[in-house]
mmCIF file of C-alpha atoms in Angstrom:
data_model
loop_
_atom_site.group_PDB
_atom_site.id
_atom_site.type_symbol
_atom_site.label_atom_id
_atom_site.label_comp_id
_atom_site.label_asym_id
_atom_site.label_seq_id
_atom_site.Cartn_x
_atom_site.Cartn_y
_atom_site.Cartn_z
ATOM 1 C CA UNK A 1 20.108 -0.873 -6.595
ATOM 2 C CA UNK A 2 21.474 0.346 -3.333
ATOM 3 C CA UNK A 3 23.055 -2.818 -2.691
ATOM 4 C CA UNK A 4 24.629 -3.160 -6.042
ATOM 5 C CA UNK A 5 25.967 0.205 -4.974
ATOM 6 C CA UNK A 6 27.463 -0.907 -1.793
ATOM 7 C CA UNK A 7 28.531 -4.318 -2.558
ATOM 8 C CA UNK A 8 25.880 -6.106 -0.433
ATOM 9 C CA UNK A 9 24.373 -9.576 -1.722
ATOM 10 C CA UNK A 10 20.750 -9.260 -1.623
ATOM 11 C CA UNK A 11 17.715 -11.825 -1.800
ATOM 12 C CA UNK A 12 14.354 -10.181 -2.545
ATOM 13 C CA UNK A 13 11.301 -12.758 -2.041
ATOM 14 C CA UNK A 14 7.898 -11.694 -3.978
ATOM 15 C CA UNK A 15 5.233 -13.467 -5.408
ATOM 16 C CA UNK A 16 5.188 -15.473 -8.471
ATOM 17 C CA UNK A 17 2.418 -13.218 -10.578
ATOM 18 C CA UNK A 18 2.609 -12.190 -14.310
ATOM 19 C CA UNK A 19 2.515 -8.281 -13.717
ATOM 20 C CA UNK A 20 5.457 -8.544 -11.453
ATOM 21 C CA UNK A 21 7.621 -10.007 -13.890
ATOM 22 C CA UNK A 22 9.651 -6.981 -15.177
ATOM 23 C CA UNK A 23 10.331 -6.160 -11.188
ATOM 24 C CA UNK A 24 11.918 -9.729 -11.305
ATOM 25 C CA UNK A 25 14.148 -9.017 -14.482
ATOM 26 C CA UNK A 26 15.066 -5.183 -12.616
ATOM 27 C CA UNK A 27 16.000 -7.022 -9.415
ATOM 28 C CA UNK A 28 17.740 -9.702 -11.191
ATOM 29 C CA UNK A 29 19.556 -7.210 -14.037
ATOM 30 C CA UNK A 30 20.789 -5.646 -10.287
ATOM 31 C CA UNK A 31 22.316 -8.704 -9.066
ATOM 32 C CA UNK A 32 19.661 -9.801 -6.568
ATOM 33 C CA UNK A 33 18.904 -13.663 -5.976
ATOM 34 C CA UNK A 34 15.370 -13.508 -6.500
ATOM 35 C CA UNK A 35 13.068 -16.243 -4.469
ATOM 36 C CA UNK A 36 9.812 -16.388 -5.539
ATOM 37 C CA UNK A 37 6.259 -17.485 -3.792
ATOM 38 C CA UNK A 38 3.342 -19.832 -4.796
ATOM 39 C CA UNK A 39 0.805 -16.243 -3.534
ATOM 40 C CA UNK A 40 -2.146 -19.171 -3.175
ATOM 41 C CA UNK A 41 -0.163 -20.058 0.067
ATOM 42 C CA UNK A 42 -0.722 -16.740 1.523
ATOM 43 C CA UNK A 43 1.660 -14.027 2.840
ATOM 44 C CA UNK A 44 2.314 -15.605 6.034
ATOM 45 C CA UNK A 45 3.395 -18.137 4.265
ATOM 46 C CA UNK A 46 6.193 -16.168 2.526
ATOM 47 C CA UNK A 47 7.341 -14.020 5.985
ATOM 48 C CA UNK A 48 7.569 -17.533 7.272
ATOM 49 C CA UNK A 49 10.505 -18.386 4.782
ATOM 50 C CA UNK A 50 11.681 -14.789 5.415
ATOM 51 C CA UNK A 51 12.230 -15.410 9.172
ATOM 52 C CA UNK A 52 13.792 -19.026 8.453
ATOM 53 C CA UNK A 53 16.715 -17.787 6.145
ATOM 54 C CA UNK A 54 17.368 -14.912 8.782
ATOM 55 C CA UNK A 55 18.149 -17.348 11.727
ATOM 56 C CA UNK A 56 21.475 -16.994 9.791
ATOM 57 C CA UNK A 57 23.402 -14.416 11.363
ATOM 58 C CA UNK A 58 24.748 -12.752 8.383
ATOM 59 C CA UNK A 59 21.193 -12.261 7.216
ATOM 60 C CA UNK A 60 19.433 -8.728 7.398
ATOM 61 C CA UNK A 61 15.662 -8.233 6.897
ATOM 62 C CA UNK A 62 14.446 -4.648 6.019
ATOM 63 C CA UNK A 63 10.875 -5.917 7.058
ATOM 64 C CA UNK A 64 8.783 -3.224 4.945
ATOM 65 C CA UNK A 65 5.559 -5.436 7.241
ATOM 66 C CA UNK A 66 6.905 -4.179 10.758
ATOM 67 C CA UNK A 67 9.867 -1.657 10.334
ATOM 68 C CA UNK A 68 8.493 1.518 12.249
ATOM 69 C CA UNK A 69 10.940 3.369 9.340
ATOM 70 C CA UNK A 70 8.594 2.593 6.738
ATOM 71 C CA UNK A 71 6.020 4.866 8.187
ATOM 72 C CA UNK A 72 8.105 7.462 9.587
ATOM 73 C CA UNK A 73 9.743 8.092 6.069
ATOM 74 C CA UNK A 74 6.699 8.522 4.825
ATOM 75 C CA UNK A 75 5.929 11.464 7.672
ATOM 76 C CA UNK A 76 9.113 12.956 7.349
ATOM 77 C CA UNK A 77 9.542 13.227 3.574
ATOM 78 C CA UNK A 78 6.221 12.046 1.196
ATOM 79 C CA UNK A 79 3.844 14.024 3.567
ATOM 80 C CA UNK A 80 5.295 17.536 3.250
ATOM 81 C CA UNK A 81 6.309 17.053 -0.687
ATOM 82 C CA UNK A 82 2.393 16.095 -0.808
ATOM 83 C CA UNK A 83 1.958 19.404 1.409
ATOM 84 C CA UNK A 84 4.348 21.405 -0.646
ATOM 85 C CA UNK A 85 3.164 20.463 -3.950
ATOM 86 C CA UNK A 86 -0.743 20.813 -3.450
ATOM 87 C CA UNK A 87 -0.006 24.501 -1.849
ATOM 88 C CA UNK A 88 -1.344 23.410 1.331
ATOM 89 C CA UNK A 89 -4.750 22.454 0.099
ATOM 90 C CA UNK A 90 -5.553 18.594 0.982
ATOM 91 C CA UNK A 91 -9.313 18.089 1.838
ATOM 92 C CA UNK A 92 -8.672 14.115 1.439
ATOM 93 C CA UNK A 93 -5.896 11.461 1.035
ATOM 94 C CA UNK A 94 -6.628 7.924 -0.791
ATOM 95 C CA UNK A 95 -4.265 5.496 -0.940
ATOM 96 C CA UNK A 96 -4.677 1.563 -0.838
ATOM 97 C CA UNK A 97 -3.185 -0.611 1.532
ATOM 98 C CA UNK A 98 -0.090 -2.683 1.119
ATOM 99 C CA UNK A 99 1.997 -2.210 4.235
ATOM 100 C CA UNK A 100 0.123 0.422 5.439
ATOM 101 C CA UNK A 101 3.404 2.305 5.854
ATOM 102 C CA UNK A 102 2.236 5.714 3.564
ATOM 103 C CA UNK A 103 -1.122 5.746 4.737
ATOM 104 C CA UNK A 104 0.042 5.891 8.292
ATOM 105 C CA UNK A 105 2.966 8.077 7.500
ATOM 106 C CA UNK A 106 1.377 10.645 5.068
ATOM 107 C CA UNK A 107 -2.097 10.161 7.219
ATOM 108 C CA UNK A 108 -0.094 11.549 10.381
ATOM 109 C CA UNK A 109 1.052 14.570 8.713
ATOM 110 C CA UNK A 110 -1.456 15.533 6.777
ATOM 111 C CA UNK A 111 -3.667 15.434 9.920
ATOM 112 C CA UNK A 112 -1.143 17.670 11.713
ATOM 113 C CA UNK A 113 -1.733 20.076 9.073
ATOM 114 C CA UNK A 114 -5.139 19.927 8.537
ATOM 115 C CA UNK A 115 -7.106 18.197 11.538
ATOM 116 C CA UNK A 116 -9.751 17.987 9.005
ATOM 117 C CA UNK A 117 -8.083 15.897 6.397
ATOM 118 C CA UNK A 118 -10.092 13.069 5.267
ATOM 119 C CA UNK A 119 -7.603 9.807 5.322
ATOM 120 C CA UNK A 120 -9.174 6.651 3.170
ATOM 121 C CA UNK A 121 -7.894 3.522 2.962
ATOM 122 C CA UNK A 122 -9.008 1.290 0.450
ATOM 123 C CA UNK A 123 -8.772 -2.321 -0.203
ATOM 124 C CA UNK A 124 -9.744 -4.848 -2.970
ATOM 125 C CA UNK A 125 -13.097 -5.632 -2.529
ATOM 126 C CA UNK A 126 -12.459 -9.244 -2.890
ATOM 127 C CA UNK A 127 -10.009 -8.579 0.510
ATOM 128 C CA UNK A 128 -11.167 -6.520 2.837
ATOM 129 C CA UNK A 129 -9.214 -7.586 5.785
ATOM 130 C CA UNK A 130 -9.256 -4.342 7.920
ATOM 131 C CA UNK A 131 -12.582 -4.456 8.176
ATOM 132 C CA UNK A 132 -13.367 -8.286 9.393
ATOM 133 C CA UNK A 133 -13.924 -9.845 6.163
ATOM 134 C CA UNK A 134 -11.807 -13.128 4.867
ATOM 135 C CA UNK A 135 -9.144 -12.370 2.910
ATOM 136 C CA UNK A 136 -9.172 -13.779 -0.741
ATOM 137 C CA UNK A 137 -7.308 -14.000 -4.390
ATOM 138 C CA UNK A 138 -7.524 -10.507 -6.428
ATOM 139 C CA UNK A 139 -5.591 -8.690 -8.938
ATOM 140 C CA UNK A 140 -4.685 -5.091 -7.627
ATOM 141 C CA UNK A 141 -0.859 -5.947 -6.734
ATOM 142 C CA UNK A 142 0.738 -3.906 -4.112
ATOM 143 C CA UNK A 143 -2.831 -4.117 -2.189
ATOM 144 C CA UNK A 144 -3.394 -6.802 1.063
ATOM 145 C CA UNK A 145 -1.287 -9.505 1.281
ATOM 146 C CA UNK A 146 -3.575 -10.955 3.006
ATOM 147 C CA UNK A 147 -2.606 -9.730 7.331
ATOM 148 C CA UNK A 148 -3.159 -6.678 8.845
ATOM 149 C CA UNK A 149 -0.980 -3.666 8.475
ATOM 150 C CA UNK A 150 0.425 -3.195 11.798
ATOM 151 C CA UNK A 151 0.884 0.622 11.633
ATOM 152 C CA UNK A 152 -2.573 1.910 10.830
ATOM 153 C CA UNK A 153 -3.508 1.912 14.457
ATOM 154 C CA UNK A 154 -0.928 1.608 16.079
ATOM 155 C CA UNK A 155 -1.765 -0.898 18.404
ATOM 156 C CA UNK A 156 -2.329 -4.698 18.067
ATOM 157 C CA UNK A 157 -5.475 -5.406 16.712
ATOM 158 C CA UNK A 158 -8.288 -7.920 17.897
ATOM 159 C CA UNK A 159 -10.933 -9.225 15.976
ATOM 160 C CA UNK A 160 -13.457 -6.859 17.611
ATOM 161 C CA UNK A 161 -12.063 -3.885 16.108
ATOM 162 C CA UNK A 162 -12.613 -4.537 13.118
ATOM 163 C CA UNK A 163 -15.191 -2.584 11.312
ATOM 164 C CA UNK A 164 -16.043 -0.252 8.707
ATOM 165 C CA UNK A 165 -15.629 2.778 11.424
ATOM 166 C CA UNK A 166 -13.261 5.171 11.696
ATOM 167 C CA UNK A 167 -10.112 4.276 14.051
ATOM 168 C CA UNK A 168 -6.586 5.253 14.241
ATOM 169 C CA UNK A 169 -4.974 7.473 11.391
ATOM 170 C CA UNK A 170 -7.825 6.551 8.969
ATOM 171 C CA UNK A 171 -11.778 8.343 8.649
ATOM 172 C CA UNK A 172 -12.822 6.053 6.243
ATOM 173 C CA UNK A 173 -12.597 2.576 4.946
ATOM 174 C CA UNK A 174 -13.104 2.135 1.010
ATOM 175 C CA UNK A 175 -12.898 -1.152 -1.113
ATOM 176 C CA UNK A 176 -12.345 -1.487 -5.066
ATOM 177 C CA UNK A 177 -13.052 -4.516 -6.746
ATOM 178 C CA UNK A 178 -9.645 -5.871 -9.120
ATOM 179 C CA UNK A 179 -12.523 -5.282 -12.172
ATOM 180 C CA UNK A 180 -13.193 -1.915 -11.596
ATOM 181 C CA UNK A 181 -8.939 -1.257 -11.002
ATOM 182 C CA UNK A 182 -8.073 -2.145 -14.455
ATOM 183 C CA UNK A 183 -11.292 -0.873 -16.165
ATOM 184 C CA UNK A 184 -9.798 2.896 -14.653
ATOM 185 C CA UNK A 185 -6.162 2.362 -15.702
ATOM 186 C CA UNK A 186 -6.924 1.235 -18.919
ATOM 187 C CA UNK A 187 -9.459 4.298 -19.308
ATOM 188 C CA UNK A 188 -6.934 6.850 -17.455
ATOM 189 C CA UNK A 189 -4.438 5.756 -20.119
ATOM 190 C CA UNK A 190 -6.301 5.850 -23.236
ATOM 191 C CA UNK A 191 -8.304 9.119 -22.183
ATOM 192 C CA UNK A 192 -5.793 10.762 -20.256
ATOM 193 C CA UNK A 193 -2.336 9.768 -21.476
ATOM 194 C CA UNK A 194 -1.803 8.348 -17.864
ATOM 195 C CA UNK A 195 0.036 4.987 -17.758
ATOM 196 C CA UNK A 196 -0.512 3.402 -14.893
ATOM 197 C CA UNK A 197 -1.495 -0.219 -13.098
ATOM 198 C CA UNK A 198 -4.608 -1.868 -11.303
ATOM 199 C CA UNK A 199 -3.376 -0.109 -7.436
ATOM 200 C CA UNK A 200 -3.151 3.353 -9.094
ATOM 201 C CA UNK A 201 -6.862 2.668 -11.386
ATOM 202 C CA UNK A 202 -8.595 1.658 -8.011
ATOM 203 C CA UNK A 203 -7.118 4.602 -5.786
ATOM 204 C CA UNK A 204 -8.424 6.675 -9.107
ATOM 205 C CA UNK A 205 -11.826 4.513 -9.210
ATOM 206 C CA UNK A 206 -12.530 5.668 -5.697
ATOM 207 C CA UNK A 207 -11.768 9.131 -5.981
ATOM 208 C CA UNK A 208 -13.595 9.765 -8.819
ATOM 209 C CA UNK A 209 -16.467 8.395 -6.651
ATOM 210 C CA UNK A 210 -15.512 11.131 -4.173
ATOM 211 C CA UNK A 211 -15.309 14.050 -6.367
ATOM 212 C CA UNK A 212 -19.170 13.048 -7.201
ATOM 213 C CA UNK A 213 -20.553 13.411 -3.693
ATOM 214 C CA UNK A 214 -21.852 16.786 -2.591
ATOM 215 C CA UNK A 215 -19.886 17.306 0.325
ATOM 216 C CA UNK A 216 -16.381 16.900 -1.851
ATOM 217 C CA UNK A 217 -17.660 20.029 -4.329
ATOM 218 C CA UNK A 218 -14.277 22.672 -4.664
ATOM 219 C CA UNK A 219 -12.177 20.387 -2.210
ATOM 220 C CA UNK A 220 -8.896 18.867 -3.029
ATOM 221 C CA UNK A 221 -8.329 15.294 -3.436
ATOM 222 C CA UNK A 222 -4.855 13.853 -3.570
ATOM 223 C CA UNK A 223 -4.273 10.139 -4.681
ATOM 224 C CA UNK A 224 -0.552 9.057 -5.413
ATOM 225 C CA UNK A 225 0.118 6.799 -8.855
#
């Protein structure tokens, strides 16, 4: 859109997966080249391509993976609306990992609010990278691509730091399995009148799981759809 709007020419790479295909009509309907990936092959395979079409020197790469922006947006602007719009009552933030960028972002400010915020990052079950395990096929898109988000922690990991533990912005690390995703947005939606995909029905899945436990009675729990 923005570079429809400013006369850029614009290449957006994703992977080749059925509930991405109305993104790939938007981007197309904007004027966007769209190139997309075999997601067997992995994300590194993909930022791979990415890097070879930018040894051109008229190419520009936002790089959502590494771009410190993505997470400082996300501290300057998503964190207070969050803030804002809950009154100033967040007792817990859940959000699934993709980049890592709103996690990190929104994790920073809540915590600079409330030191007592509870940040949880969740993955599929079937990829639980952050915590050590092999990373696998699943169906909650948006989540794990498969590496490391790079601005959780804030420093470069090694395979000895990862564990279930707490470390860097996050106090807790939950997984959702793709099953249990759509089961919740298909309930959410018929039950609740809230249309939404398999990310949003496994950030839901695990907050509903939160809301049960004993210590989470009266506190606020914020998940974004």
């Amino acid at each position: 859109m923005v570079a429809a709007a400013k006369g850029y020419k614009c290449i957006v790479v994703m992977p080749r997966v059925r509930s991405m295909l109305e993104r790939y009509l938007i981007c197309r309907q904007f004027g966007a080249d769209v190139h997309l990936f075999n997601p067997a092959r992995g994300a590194v395979d993909a930022l791979n391509y990415v890097k070879k079409l930018c040894e051109r020197d008229d190419y520009w790469w936002a790089n959502q993976l590494g771009n410190e922006d993505n997470p400082g947006t996300h501290e300057m602007t998503t964190g207070p609306e969050i803030w804002e719009q809950a009154d100033g009552n967040v007792d817990y933030f859940v959000h699934g990992i993709g980049t890592g960028g709103c996690i990190a972002g929104v994790g920073k400010y809540l915590k600079s609010k409330n030191p007592n915020c509870k940040i949880v990052a969740l993955e599929p079950t079937e990829s639980r990278v952050h915590v050590g395990q092999t990373s696998s096929s699943h169906g909650i898109v948006g989540w794990s691509p498969g590496i490391h988000s790079q601005f959780i922690e804030g420093v470069e990991l090694t395979p000895e730091m990862l564990s279930d533990k707490p470390r860097g912005i996050v106090d807790e690390w939950g997984h959702v399995s793709t099953e249990e995703a759509v089961a919740t947005a298909r309930d959410v939606c018929t039950k609740q009148g809230l249309m939404c995909g398999p990310s949003s029905g496994a950030s839901l899945k695990y907050a509903f799981d939160i809301a049960a436990r004993q210590e989470a009675k009266g506190k606020h729990i914020v998940v974004v759809i």
